[in-house]
Amino acid sequence: GADVVPAVLEQIDRLPAKYREPLVLCGVLELSKAEAAARLGLHPTTVHDHAKRLYRRFGVHTRAELLAVFVRRATAGPPASP
């Protein structure tokens, strides 16, 4: 629900800027990679490469899968104590 949103945004905020900024521009504002690149002063290939590295880091292939990882982490309960 809505209580998950702040936790997901916190995870996004913790990403390095080179990954966070294109993710927000493309994923939240729905800009194309070319539009995001222009706003960031980068080549579109650079934006694409940053996205691919971020996906690899989290073991996913798409922005939707990445968001699902963030949602799962936000809704996971605290680890069980030994």
Coordinates of C-alpha atoms in Angstrom, one line a residue:
G1 CA 0.0 0.0 0.0
A2 CA 0.9 3.6 0.4
D3 CA 3.1 2.8 3.4
V4 CA 5.5 1.1 1.1
V5 CA 6.2 4.2 -1.1
P6 CA 8.4 6.0 1.5
A7 CA 10.5 2.8 2.0
V8 CA 10.9 2.4 -1.8
L9 CA 11.8 6.0 -2.2
E10 CA 14.4 5.7 0.5
Q11 CA 16.0 2.8 -1.3
I12 CA 16.1 4.8 -4.5
D13 CA 17.6 7.8 -2.7
R14 CA 20.5 5.6 -1.4
L15 CA 21.5 4.7 -5.0
P16 CA 24.5 6.6 -6.4
A17 CA 23.4 9.6 -8.4
K18 CA 24.6 8.1 -11.7
Y19 CA 22.0 5.4 -11.3
R20 CA 19.4 7.2 -9.3
E21 CA 18.9 10.2 -11.6
P22 CA 18.2 8.3 -14.9
L23 CA 16.0 5.9 -12.9
V24 CA 13.9 8.8 -11.6
L25 CA 13.8 10.6 -15.0
C26 CA 12.9 7.5 -17.0
G27 CA 11.0 5.5 -14.5
V28 CA 9.1 8.2 -12.6
L29 CA 8.9 11.1 -15.0
E30 CA 8.6 8.6 -18.0
L31 CA 11.2 10.4 -20.1
S32 CA 13.0 8.5 -22.8
K33 CA 16.6 7.6 -22.4
A34 CA 17.5 10.3 -24.9
E35 CA 15.5 12.9 -23.0
A36 CA 17.0 11.9 -19.7
A37 CA 20.5 12.0 -21.2
A38 CA 19.9 15.5 -22.5
R39 CA 18.7 16.7 -19.1
L40 CA 21.8 15.1 -17.4
G41 CA 24.2 16.2 -20.1
L42 CA 25.1 12.6 -21.0
H43 CA 25.1 10.6 -24.1
P44 CA 22.0 8.3 -24.4
T45 CA 24.3 5.3 -24.5
T46 CA 25.7 6.3 -21.1
V47 CA 22.2 6.4 -19.6
H48 CA 21.5 3.0 -21.1
D49 CA 24.8 1.6 -19.7
H50 CA 24.1 2.9 -16.2
A51 CA 20.6 1.3 -16.3
K52 CA 22.1 -2.1 -17.4
R53 CA 24.7 -1.9 -14.6
L54 CA 22.1 -1.1 -12.1
Y55 CA 19.9 -4.0 -13.3
R56 CA 22.9 -6.4 -13.1
R57 CA 23.7 -5.2 -9.6
F58 CA 20.2 -6.3 -8.5
G59 CA 19.9 -9.3 -10.7
V60 CA 17.0 -8.0 -12.8
H61 CA 16.5 -7.2 -16.5
T62 CA 13.9 -4.4 -16.4
R63 CA 12.9 -1.3 -14.5
A64 CA 9.7 -3.1 -13.4
E65 CA 11.7 -6.0 -12.0
L66 CA 14.0 -3.5 -10.1
L67 CA 10.9 -1.8 -8.6
A68 CA 9.6 -5.2 -7.6
V69 CA 12.9 -5.8 -5.7
F70 CA 12.5 -2.5 -3.9
V71 CA 8.9 -3.3 -3.0
R72 CA 9.8 -6.7 -1.7
R73 CA 12.6 -5.2 0.4
A74 CA 10.2 -2.6 1.7
T75 CA 7.5 -5.1 2.7
A76 CA 9.9 -7.7 4.2
G77 CA 9.6 -8.1 7.9
P78 CA 12.6 -7.7 10.2
P79 CA 15.0 -10.7 10.1
A80 CA 14.1 -13.5 12.5
S81 CA 16.2 -13.4 15.7
P82 CA 18.3 -16.5 16.4

